[in-house]
Amino acid sequence: MTIAIYPGSFDPITKGHLDVIKRAATVFDKVIVAIAQNISKKPLFSVKERKEQIEDALQSIANIEVDSFEGLLVDYAKNKKAKVLIRGLRAVSDFEYELQMALMNRSQYDKLVTVFMAPNEKYSYLNSSIIREIAKLDGDVSKFVTPYVCEKLKEKFTQ
Ligand code: COA
């Protein structure tokens, strides 16, 4: 059984992330979407809210689990008996940072293999900060996030 982890802050999850997760679920026996806590970013949504958003989007796919973690990713991967770390490569500009992370993670735990996947090109310019900014300024993000996330963004910015 090959378990793969797809880590990120997912604040919020976008269709770009979902595209990568769905592709990964066709390749690996189990995909754990792991929400990172305790990173330097100050999140808009709590871990619980982000978990609900991801579960809502992926409820029809049986081999996906949504979880959260604190501390080093490699320690979490060991605990989960994961052999694979999935990362999305959207553009060449992602490469340097991703290579650094992959090599650093490997230096800590060499049994964990990083696999890069390319999301659909129509989502290649997305990230979560830009979605939050557009939503905050009352722009339309419905092409880039699920209806549930769209609703939750509206609620956050009209509170
Ligand atoms: N579609 C759309 N957006 C995407 C995307 C995709 N396919 N892939 C990445 N992004 C976005 C993310 O939403 C994020 O946007 P933001 O910066 O506006 O929030 C941005 O691209 C960067 O993504 P990523 O590099 O995945 O950052 P992240 O914060 O989501 O996750 C961790 C980084 C959590 C994986 C990393 O910090 C980590 O492993 N932390 C644990 C501590 C640790 O082990 N550190 C040592 C690492 S060597």
Short mmCIF file of N, CA and C and ligand atoms in Angstrom, two decimals:
data_model
loop_
_atom_site.label_atom_id
_atom_site.label_comp_id
_atom_site.label_asym_id
_atom_site.label_seq_id
_atom_site.Cartn_x
_atom_site.Cartn_y
_atom_site.Cartn_z
N MET A 1 0.85 -1.20 0.00
CA MET A 1 0.00 0.00 0.00
C MET A 1 0.89 1.25 0.00
N THR A 2 0.77 2.08 -1.01
CA THR A 2 1.60 3.30 -1.08
C THR A 2 0.79 4.50 -0.61
N ILE A 3 1.26 5.08 0.49
CA ILE A 3 0.59 6.25 1.04
C ILE A 3 1.36 7.50 0.62
N ALA A 4 0.64 8.48 0.10
CA ALA A 4 1.28 9.73 -0.32
C ALA A 4 0.69 10.88 0.50
N ILE A 5 1.55 11.85 0.79
CA ILE A 5 1.10 13.03 1.54
C ILE A 5 1.16 14.25 0.62
N TYR A 6 0.09 15.03 0.64
CA TYR A 6 0.11 16.30 -0.10
C TYR A 6 -0.02 17.41 0.95
N PRO A 7 1.09 18.05 1.32
CA PRO A 7 1.04 19.06 2.38
C PRO A 7 0.86 20.47 1.83
N GLY A 8 0.33 21.33 2.68
CA GLY A 8 0.21 22.73 2.29
C GLY A 8 -0.55 23.50 3.34
N SER A 9 -0.69 24.81 3.13
CA SER A 9 -1.49 25.56 4.11
C SER A 9 -2.95 25.65 3.69
N PHE A 10 -3.24 25.55 2.40
CA PHE A 10 -4.63 25.46 1.91
C PHE A 10 -5.54 26.51 2.54
N ASP A 11 -5.12 27.76 2.47
CA ASP A 11 -5.84 28.85 3.15
C ASP A 11 -6.41 29.86 2.16
N PRO A 12 -7.37 29.53 1.32
CA PRO A 12 -8.14 28.28 1.29
C PRO A 12 -7.63 27.34 0.20
N ILE A 13 -8.23 26.14 0.15
CA ILE A 13 -7.95 25.20 -0.95
C ILE A 13 -8.49 25.78 -2.25
N THR A 14 -7.71 25.64 -3.32
CA THR A 14 -8.15 26.16 -4.63
C THR A 14 -8.37 24.98 -5.60
N LYS A 15 -8.92 25.31 -6.75
CA LYS A 15 -9.10 24.26 -7.76
C LYS A 15 -7.76 23.75 -8.28
N GLY A 16 -6.71 24.55 -8.15
CA GLY A 16 -5.36 24.10 -8.52
C GLY A 16 -4.90 22.98 -7.60
N HIS A 17 -5.08 23.18 -6.29
CA HIS A 17 -4.74 22.11 -5.33
C HIS A 17 -5.60 20.87 -5.61
N LEU A 18 -6.90 21.09 -5.82
CA LEU A 18 -7.82 19.95 -6.00
C LEU A 18 -7.43 19.14 -7.23
N ASP A 19 -6.99 19.84 -8.27
CA ASP A 19 -6.55 19.16 -9.49
C ASP A 19 -5.38 18.21 -9.19
N VAL A 20 -4.43 18.69 -8.41
CA VAL A 20 -3.27 17.85 -8.06
C VAL A 20 -3.72 16.66 -7.20
N ILE A 21 -4.58 16.92 -6.24
CA ILE A 21 -5.02 15.85 -5.32
C ILE A 21 -5.77 14.75 -6.09
N LYS A 22 -6.65 15.18 -7.00
CA LYS A 22 -7.42 14.19 -7.77
C LYS A 22 -6.52 13.35 -8.67
N ARG A 23 -5.53 13.98 -9.26
CA ARG A 23 -4.57 13.21 -10.08
C ARG A 23 -3.81 12.22 -9.19
N ALA A 24 -3.37 12.70 -8.04
CA ALA A 24 -2.59 11.84 -7.14
C ALA A 24 -3.42 10.63 -6.68
N ALA A 25 -4.72 10.85 -6.47
CA ALA A 25 -5.58 9.77 -5.99
C ALA A 25 -5.74 8.65 -7.03
N THR A 26 -5.43 8.95 -8.29
CA THR A 26 -5.49 7.90 -9.32
C THR A 26 -4.19 7.09 -9.38
N VAL A 27 -3.17 7.60 -8.73
CA VAL A 27 -1.84 6.95 -8.82
C VAL A 27 -1.49 6.19 -7.53
N PHE A 28 -1.85 6.77 -6.38
CA PHE A 28 -1.44 6.17 -5.10
C PHE A 28 -2.65 5.53 -4.40
N ASP A 29 -2.35 4.56 -3.53
CA ASP A 29 -3.44 3.85 -2.84
C ASP A 29 -4.20 4.78 -1.89
N LYS A 30 -3.44 5.64 -1.22
CA LYS A 30 -4.08 6.58 -0.30
C LYS A 30 -3.35 7.92 -0.37
N VAL A 31 -4.13 9.00 -0.39
CA VAL A 31 -3.52 10.35 -0.39
C VAL A 31 -3.99 11.07 0.87
N ILE A 32 -3.03 11.52 1.65
CA ILE A 32 -3.36 12.30 2.85
C ILE A 32 -3.12 13.77 2.54
N VAL A 33 -4.18 14.56 2.57
CA VAL A 33 -4.04 16.00 2.40
C VAL A 33 -3.73 16.55 3.79
N ALA A 34 -2.52 17.06 3.98
CA ALA A 34 -2.05 17.42 5.32
C ALA A 34 -1.95 18.94 5.47
N ILE A 35 -2.82 19.48 6.30
CA ILE A 35 -2.83 20.94 6.51
C ILE A 35 -1.74 21.28 7.52
N ALA A 36 -0.82 22.15 7.10
CA ALA A 36 0.29 22.52 7.98
C ALA A 36 -0.15 23.57 8.99
N GLN A 37 0.13 23.31 10.26
CA GLN A 37 -0.12 24.30 11.31
C GLN A 37 1.22 24.91 11.67
N ASN A 38 1.17 26.01 12.43
CA ASN A 38 2.42 26.51 13.00
C ASN A 38 3.43 26.99 11.96
N ILE A 39 2.98 27.36 10.79
CA ILE A 39 3.94 27.92 9.86
C ILE A 39 3.89 29.44 9.98
N SER A 40 4.83 30.11 9.37
CA SER A 40 4.96 31.55 9.61
C SER A 40 3.76 32.36 9.09
N LYS A 41 2.98 31.77 8.18
CA LYS A 41 1.83 32.51 7.64
C LYS A 41 0.74 32.66 8.70
N LYS A 42 0.06 33.82 8.68
CA LYS A 42 -1.06 34.03 9.62
C LYS A 42 -2.34 33.69 8.85
N PRO A 43 -2.97 32.55 9.16
CA PRO A 43 -4.07 32.10 8.30
C PRO A 43 -5.37 32.88 8.46
N LEU A 44 -6.12 32.95 7.37
CA LEU A 44 -7.46 33.54 7.41
C LEU A 44 -8.43 32.53 8.03
N PHE A 45 -8.32 31.27 7.61
CA PHE A 45 -9.22 30.22 8.10
C PHE A 45 -8.51 29.35 9.14
N SER A 46 -9.26 28.92 10.15
CA SER A 46 -8.69 28.00 11.14
C SER A 46 -8.45 26.64 10.48
N VAL A 47 -7.69 25.80 11.15
CA VAL A 47 -7.43 24.45 10.61
C VAL A 47 -8.76 23.71 10.44
N LYS A 48 -9.65 23.88 11.42
CA LYS A 48 -10.95 23.19 11.35
C LYS A 48 -11.74 23.66 10.12
N GLU A 49 -11.73 24.95 9.88
CA GLU A 49 -12.44 25.48 8.70
C GLU A 49 -11.82 24.96 7.41
N ARG A 50 -10.49 24.95 7.36
CA ARG A 50 -9.81 24.47 6.15
C ARG A 50 -10.09 22.99 5.92
N LYS A 51 -10.14 22.24 7.02
CA LYS A 51 -10.42 20.79 6.92
C LYS A 51 -11.83 20.59 6.34
N GLU A 52 -12.78 21.37 6.84
CA GLU A 52 -14.16 21.25 6.34
C GLU A 52 -14.24 21.58 4.85
N GLN A 53 -13.49 22.60 4.45
CA GLN A 53 -13.51 23.01 3.03
C GLN A 53 -12.93 21.90 2.13
N ILE A 54 -11.85 21.28 2.61
CA ILE A 54 -11.21 20.23 1.80
C ILE A 54 -12.10 18.99 1.76
N GLU A 55 -12.67 18.64 2.92
CA GLU A 55 -13.54 17.46 2.96
C GLU A 55 -14.77 17.66 2.08
N ASP A 56 -15.31 18.86 2.09
CA ASP A 56 -16.47 19.15 1.25
C ASP A 56 -16.13 18.91 -0.23
N ALA A 57 -14.95 19.34 -0.62
CA ALA A 57 -14.56 19.25 -2.05
C ALA A 57 -14.24 17.82 -2.48
N LEU A 58 -13.81 16.99 -1.53
CA LEU A 58 -13.27 15.68 -1.92
C LEU A 58 -14.08 14.51 -1.38
N GLN A 59 -15.30 14.78 -0.92
CA GLN A 59 -16.07 13.73 -0.25
C GLN A 59 -16.37 12.52 -1.13
N SER A 60 -16.37 12.73 -2.45
CA SER A 60 -16.71 11.60 -3.33
C SER A 60 -15.53 10.68 -3.61
N ILE A 61 -14.34 11.03 -3.14
CA ILE A 61 -13.16 10.21 -3.44
C ILE A 61 -12.75 9.41 -2.20
N ALA A 62 -12.83 8.10 -2.33
CA ALA A 62 -12.68 7.24 -1.16
C ALA A 62 -11.27 7.17 -0.60
N ASN A 63 -10.25 7.26 -1.45
CA ASN A 63 -8.89 7.03 -0.94
C ASN A 63 -8.16 8.32 -0.52
N ILE A 64 -8.96 9.31 -0.09
CA ILE A 64 -8.36 10.56 0.38
C ILE A 64 -8.71 10.78 1.85
N GLU A 65 -7.69 11.15 2.62
CA GLU A 65 -7.91 11.50 4.03
C GLU A 65 -7.45 12.94 4.23
N VAL A 66 -8.15 13.68 5.05
CA VAL A 66 -7.73 15.06 5.33
C VAL A 66 -7.28 15.13 6.79
N ASP A 67 -6.10 15.70 7.00
CA ASP A 67 -5.53 15.70 8.35
C ASP A 67 -4.75 17.01 8.52
N SER A 68 -4.21 17.23 9.70
CA SER A 68 -3.35 18.39 9.91
C SER A 68 -2.13 17.94 10.68
N PHE A 69 -1.07 18.76 10.62
CA PHE A 69 0.14 18.37 11.35
C PHE A 69 0.89 19.61 11.84
N GLU A 70 1.67 19.38 12.89
CA GLU A 70 2.57 20.42 13.41
C GLU A 70 3.98 19.86 13.35
N GLY A 71 4.96 20.72 13.32
CA GLY A 71 6.34 20.24 13.33
C GLY A 71 6.83 19.87 11.95
N LEU A 72 7.86 19.05 11.93
CA LEU A 72 8.51 18.72 10.65
C LEU A 72 7.65 17.76 9.82
N LEU A 73 7.60 18.08 8.54
CA LEU A 73 6.85 17.24 7.61
C LEU A 73 7.39 15.81 7.57
N VAL A 74 8.71 15.68 7.62
CA VAL A 74 9.29 14.33 7.54
C VAL A 74 8.88 13.47 8.75
N ASP A 75 8.75 14.10 9.91
CA ASP A 75 8.32 13.33 11.10
C ASP A 75 6.87 12.88 10.94
N TYR A 76 6.07 13.79 10.40
CA TYR A 76 4.66 13.44 10.16
C TYR A 76 4.59 12.29 9.15
N ALA A 77 5.40 12.36 8.10
CA ALA A 77 5.40 11.31 7.07
C ALA A 77 5.79 9.96 7.68
N LYS A 78 6.79 9.99 8.56
CA LYS A 78 7.20 8.72 9.22
C LYS A 78 6.04 8.14 10.02
N ASN A 79 5.38 9.00 10.80
CA ASN A 79 4.25 8.55 11.63
C ASN A 79 3.13 7.94 10.80
N LYS A 80 2.94 8.52 9.63
CA LYS A 80 1.83 8.06 8.77
C LYS A 80 2.25 6.91 7.85
N LYS A 81 3.52 6.51 7.97
CA LYS A 81 4.08 5.46 7.09
C LYS A 81 3.94 5.80 5.60
N ALA A 82 4.11 7.09 5.31
CA ALA A 82 4.01 7.55 3.92
C ALA A 82 5.35 7.41 3.24
N LYS A 83 5.31 6.95 1.98
CA LYS A 83 6.56 6.79 1.21
C LYS A 83 6.74 7.94 0.23
N VAL A 84 5.65 8.67 -0.03
CA VAL A 84 5.68 9.66 -1.10
C VAL A 84 5.20 11.02 -0.60
N LEU A 85 5.87 12.05 -1.07
CA LEU A 85 5.47 13.42 -0.80
C LEU A 85 5.10 14.05 -2.14
N ILE A 86 3.89 14.53 -2.26
CA ILE A 86 3.46 15.11 -3.54
C ILE A 86 3.58 16.62 -3.47
N ARG A 87 4.14 17.19 -4.53
CA ARG A 87 4.20 18.65 -4.64
C ARG A 87 3.75 19.02 -6.04
N GLY A 88 3.04 20.13 -6.15
CA GLY A 88 2.61 20.61 -7.46
C GLY A 88 3.67 21.56 -8.01
N LEU A 89 3.94 21.44 -9.28
CA LEU A 89 4.85 22.39 -9.95
C LEU A 89 4.02 23.17 -10.95
N ARG A 90 3.75 24.43 -10.63
CA ARG A 90 2.87 25.22 -11.49
C ARG A 90 3.63 25.88 -12.63
N ALA A 91 4.83 26.31 -12.35
CA ALA A 91 5.61 27.05 -13.35
C ALA A 91 7.08 26.88 -12.99
N VAL A 92 7.95 27.30 -13.90
CA VAL A 92 9.39 27.17 -13.66
C VAL A 92 9.77 27.89 -12.37
N SER A 93 9.07 28.98 -12.09
CA SER A 93 9.39 29.77 -10.89
C SER A 93 9.23 28.96 -9.59
N ASP A 94 8.43 27.91 -9.61
CA ASP A 94 8.28 27.06 -8.41
C ASP A 94 9.51 26.17 -8.19
N PHE A 95 10.27 25.95 -9.28
CA PHE A 95 11.23 24.85 -9.26
C PHE A 95 12.32 24.98 -8.20
N GLU A 96 12.91 26.18 -8.11
CA GLU A 96 14.06 26.33 -7.22
C GLU A 96 13.69 26.04 -5.75
N TYR A 97 12.58 26.63 -5.34
CA TYR A 97 12.09 26.44 -3.97
C TYR A 97 11.72 24.97 -3.73
N GLU A 98 11.06 24.37 -4.72
CA GLU A 98 10.62 22.98 -4.56
C GLU A 98 11.82 22.03 -4.51
N LEU A 99 12.82 22.31 -5.31
CA LEU A 99 14.02 21.46 -5.30
C LEU A 99 14.70 21.55 -3.94
N GLN A 100 14.79 22.77 -3.43
CA GLN A 100 15.41 22.98 -2.12
C GLN A 100 14.64 22.19 -1.04
N MET A 101 13.31 22.29 -1.08
CA MET A 101 12.51 21.57 -0.09
C MET A 101 12.66 20.07 -0.23
N ALA A 102 12.64 19.58 -1.47
CA ALA A 102 12.74 18.14 -1.70
C ALA A 102 14.08 17.62 -1.19
N LEU A 103 15.15 18.37 -1.47
CA LEU A 103 16.48 17.90 -1.05
C LEU A 103 16.65 18.00 0.46
N MET A 104 16.09 19.05 1.04
CA MET A 104 16.18 19.20 2.50
C MET A 104 15.37 18.10 3.19
N ASN A 105 14.17 17.84 2.69
CA ASN A 105 13.37 16.75 3.27
C ASN A 105 14.10 15.41 3.12
N ARG A 106 14.72 15.21 1.97
CA ARG A 106 15.45 13.94 1.76
C ARG A 106 16.64 13.82 2.71
N SER A 107 17.27 14.98 2.99
CA SER A 107 18.42 14.93 3.91
C SER A 107 17.99 14.51 5.32
N GLN A 108 16.71 14.78 5.64
CA GLN A 108 16.20 14.43 6.96
C GLN A 108 15.65 13.00 7.01
N TYR A 109 15.15 12.55 5.86
CA TYR A 109 14.50 11.24 5.83
C TYR A 109 14.56 10.72 4.39
N ASP A 110 15.56 9.90 4.11
CA ASP A 110 15.81 9.57 2.70
C ASP A 110 14.87 8.52 2.11
N LYS A 111 13.99 7.97 2.95
CA LYS A 111 13.03 7.00 2.40
C LYS A 111 11.81 7.68 1.81
N LEU A 112 11.68 8.97 2.04
CA LEU A 112 10.52 9.72 1.53
C LEU A 112 10.86 10.27 0.13
N VAL A 113 10.07 9.86 -0.85
CA VAL A 113 10.33 10.26 -2.24
C VAL A 113 9.40 11.39 -2.63
N THR A 114 9.97 12.50 -3.09
CA THR A 114 9.12 13.62 -3.54
C THR A 114 8.74 13.41 -5.00
N VAL A 115 7.44 13.50 -5.26
CA VAL A 115 6.94 13.36 -6.63
C VAL A 115 6.29 14.69 -7.02
N PHE A 116 6.73 15.26 -8.14
CA PHE A 116 6.15 16.52 -8.61
C PHE A 116 5.06 16.24 -9.62
N MET A 117 3.94 16.93 -9.46
CA MET A 117 2.84 16.78 -10.42
C MET A 117 2.48 18.14 -10.98
N ALA A 118 2.12 18.17 -12.26
CA ALA A 118 1.75 19.44 -12.89
C ALA A 118 0.24 19.61 -12.83
N PRO A 119 -0.25 20.69 -12.22
CA PRO A 119 -1.69 20.92 -12.24
C PRO A 119 -2.14 21.36 -13.64
N ASN A 120 -3.41 21.29 -13.89
CA ASN A 120 -3.97 21.79 -15.15
C ASN A 120 -3.48 23.22 -15.38
N GLU A 121 -3.06 23.51 -16.62
CA GLU A 121 -2.44 24.82 -16.89
C GLU A 121 -3.39 25.98 -16.62
N LYS A 122 -4.70 25.71 -16.63
CA LYS A 122 -5.61 26.84 -16.37
C LYS A 122 -5.54 27.31 -14.91
N TYR A 123 -4.90 26.51 -14.07
CA TYR A 123 -4.74 26.94 -12.67
C TYR A 123 -3.29 27.27 -12.34
N SER A 124 -2.45 27.41 -13.36
CA SER A 124 -1.02 27.52 -13.08
C SER A 124 -0.64 28.85 -12.44
N TYR A 125 -1.50 29.84 -12.49
CA TYR A 125 -1.15 31.14 -11.89
C TYR A 125 -1.86 31.38 -10.56
N LEU A 126 -2.49 30.36 -10.03
CA LEU A 126 -3.24 30.53 -8.77
C LEU A 126 -2.36 30.37 -7.55
N ASN A 127 -2.67 31.12 -6.52
CA ASN A 127 -2.22 30.75 -5.17
C ASN A 127 -3.27 31.24 -4.19
N SER A 128 -3.15 30.83 -2.95
CA SER A 128 -4.22 31.14 -1.99
C SER A 128 -4.26 32.61 -1.62
N SER A 129 -3.08 33.26 -1.55
CA SER A 129 -3.08 34.69 -1.16
C SER A 129 -3.84 35.54 -2.17
N ILE A 130 -3.66 35.22 -3.44
CA ILE A 130 -4.30 36.03 -4.47
C ILE A 130 -5.82 35.84 -4.42
N ILE A 131 -6.23 34.63 -4.10
CA ILE A 131 -7.67 34.35 -3.96
C ILE A 131 -8.24 35.16 -2.78
N ARG A 132 -7.51 35.15 -1.66
CA ARG A 132 -7.98 35.91 -0.48
C ARG A 132 -8.07 37.40 -0.81
N GLU A 133 -7.07 37.89 -1.55
CA GLU A 133 -7.07 39.32 -1.86
C GLU A 133 -8.24 39.71 -2.76
N ILE A 134 -8.47 38.91 -3.80
CA ILE A 134 -9.58 39.21 -4.73
C ILE A 134 -10.91 39.15 -3.97
N ALA A 135 -11.06 38.10 -3.13
CA ALA A 135 -12.33 37.94 -2.39
C ALA A 135 -12.53 39.11 -1.42
N LYS A 136 -11.45 39.53 -0.78
CA LYS A 136 -11.53 40.64 0.19
C LYS A 136 -11.99 41.93 -0.49
N LEU A 137 -11.54 42.08 -1.74
CA LEU A 137 -11.89 43.31 -2.47
C LEU A 137 -13.18 43.11 -3.29
N ASP A 138 -13.93 42.06 -2.92
CA ASP A 138 -15.24 41.78 -3.50
C ASP A 138 -15.18 41.37 -4.98
N GLY A 139 -14.06 40.80 -5.39
CA GLY A 139 -13.96 40.27 -6.76
C GLY A 139 -14.56 38.87 -6.85
N ASP A 140 -14.61 38.35 -8.06
CA ASP A 140 -15.23 37.05 -8.29
C ASP A 140 -14.17 35.95 -8.33
N VAL A 141 -14.22 35.04 -7.37
CA VAL A 141 -13.23 33.94 -7.35
C VAL A 141 -13.90 32.59 -7.67
N SER A 142 -15.13 32.64 -8.14
CA SER A 142 -15.90 31.40 -8.31
C SER A 142 -15.28 30.43 -9.33
N LYS A 143 -14.44 30.93 -10.22
CA LYS A 143 -13.79 30.02 -11.19
C LYS A 143 -12.64 29.25 -10.54
N PHE A 144 -12.19 29.72 -9.40
CA PHE A 144 -10.95 29.19 -8.84
C PHE A 144 -11.11 28.38 -7.55
N VAL A 145 -12.27 28.51 -6.91
CA VAL A 145 -12.51 27.75 -5.67
C VAL A 145 -13.90 27.12 -5.76
N THR A 146 -14.18 26.18 -4.86
CA THR A 146 -15.49 25.51 -4.88
C THR A 146 -16.57 26.49 -4.40
N PRO A 147 -17.85 26.21 -4.69
CA PRO A 147 -18.93 27.08 -4.21
C PRO A 147 -18.92 27.22 -2.67
N TYR A 148 -18.55 26.12 -1.98
CA TYR A 148 -18.51 26.15 -0.51
C TYR A 148 -17.44 27.14 -0.02
N VAL A 149 -16.25 27.08 -0.64
CA VAL A 149 -15.18 28.00 -0.24
C VAL A 149 -15.56 29.43 -0.60
N CYS A 150 -16.20 29.59 -1.75
CA CYS A 150 -16.65 30.92 -2.18
C CYS A 150 -17.55 31.54 -1.10
N GLU A 151 -18.46 30.73 -0.61
CA GLU A 151 -19.41 31.15 0.42
C GLU A 151 -18.67 31.53 1.71
N LYS A 152 -17.71 30.69 2.10
CA LYS A 152 -16.97 30.92 3.34
C LYS A 152 -16.10 32.18 3.24
N LEU A 153 -15.57 32.45 2.04
CA LEU A 153 -14.78 33.68 1.85
C LEU A 153 -15.69 34.90 2.00
N LYS A 154 -16.88 34.80 1.40
CA LYS A 154 -17.84 35.92 1.51
C LYS A 154 -18.18 36.17 2.97
N GLU A 155 -18.46 35.08 3.71
CA GLU A 155 -18.80 35.22 5.14
C GLU A 155 -17.67 35.90 5.90
N LYS A 156 -16.41 35.49 5.65
CA LYS A 156 -15.26 36.07 6.36
C LYS A 156 -15.16 37.57 6.12
N PHE A 157 -15.37 37.97 4.87
CA PHE A 157 -15.12 39.37 4.55
C PHE A 157 -16.35 40.26 4.75
N THR A 158 -17.48 39.66 5.16
CA THR A 158 -18.63 40.52 5.47
C THR A 158 -18.92 40.50 6.97
N GLN A 159 -18.05 39.80 7.75
CA GLN A 159 -18.26 39.72 9.20
C GLN A 159 -18.03 41.08 9.85
N1 COA B 1 -2.66 25.36 -7.13
C1 COA B 1 -2.88 26.54 -6.58
N2 COA B 1 -2.08 27.07 -5.64
C2 COA B 1 -1.02 26.36 -5.25
C3 COA B 1 -0.72 25.10 -5.79
C4 COA B 1 -1.60 24.60 -6.78
N3 COA B 1 -1.43 23.42 -7.37
N4 COA B 1 0.38 24.63 -5.21
C5 COA B 1 0.78 25.58 -4.35
N5 COA B 1 -0.06 26.61 -4.37
C6 COA B 1 0.03 27.87 -3.62
C7 COA B 1 -0.26 27.69 -2.17
O1 COA B 1 -1.64 27.90 -1.91
C8 COA B 1 0.58 28.78 -1.56
O2 COA B 1 -0.12 30.01 -1.69
P1 COA B 1 0.09 31.17 -0.61
O3 COA B 1 1.56 31.38 -0.47
O4 COA B 1 -0.61 32.29 -1.23
O5 COA B 1 -0.55 30.65 0.64
C9 COA B 1 1.77 28.92 -2.47
O6 COA B 1 1.36 28.35 -3.69
C10 COA B 1 2.99 28.22 -1.96
O7 COA B 1 2.65 26.87 -1.80
P2 COA B 1 3.47 25.92 -0.85
O8 COA B 1 4.90 26.03 -1.13
O9 COA B 1 2.83 24.58 -0.96
O10 COA B 1 3.30 26.55 0.57
P3 COA B 1 2.38 26.12 1.66
O11 COA B 1 2.43 27.17 2.69
O12 COA B 1 1.04 25.80 1.12
O13 COA B 1 3.08 24.76 2.24
C11 COA B 1 4.66 23.45 3.53
C12 COA B 1 4.44 24.66 2.61
C13 COA B 1 3.62 23.39 4.59
C14 COA B 1 4.58 22.19 2.70
C15 COA B 1 6.07 23.56 4.15
O14 COA B 1 6.20 24.82 4.75
C16 COA B 1 6.33 22.50 5.21
O15 COA B 1 6.64 21.37 4.90
N6 COA B 1 6.18 22.87 6.51
C17 COA B 1 6.41 21.95 7.64
C18 COA B 1 7.72 22.27 8.37
C19 COA B 1 8.87 21.60 7.67
O16 COA B 1 9.00 20.40 7.60
N7 COA B 1 9.78 22.45 7.12
C20 COA B 1 10.94 22.00 6.40
C21 COA B 1 10.65 21.91 4.92
S1 COA B 1 12.09 21.48 4.00
#
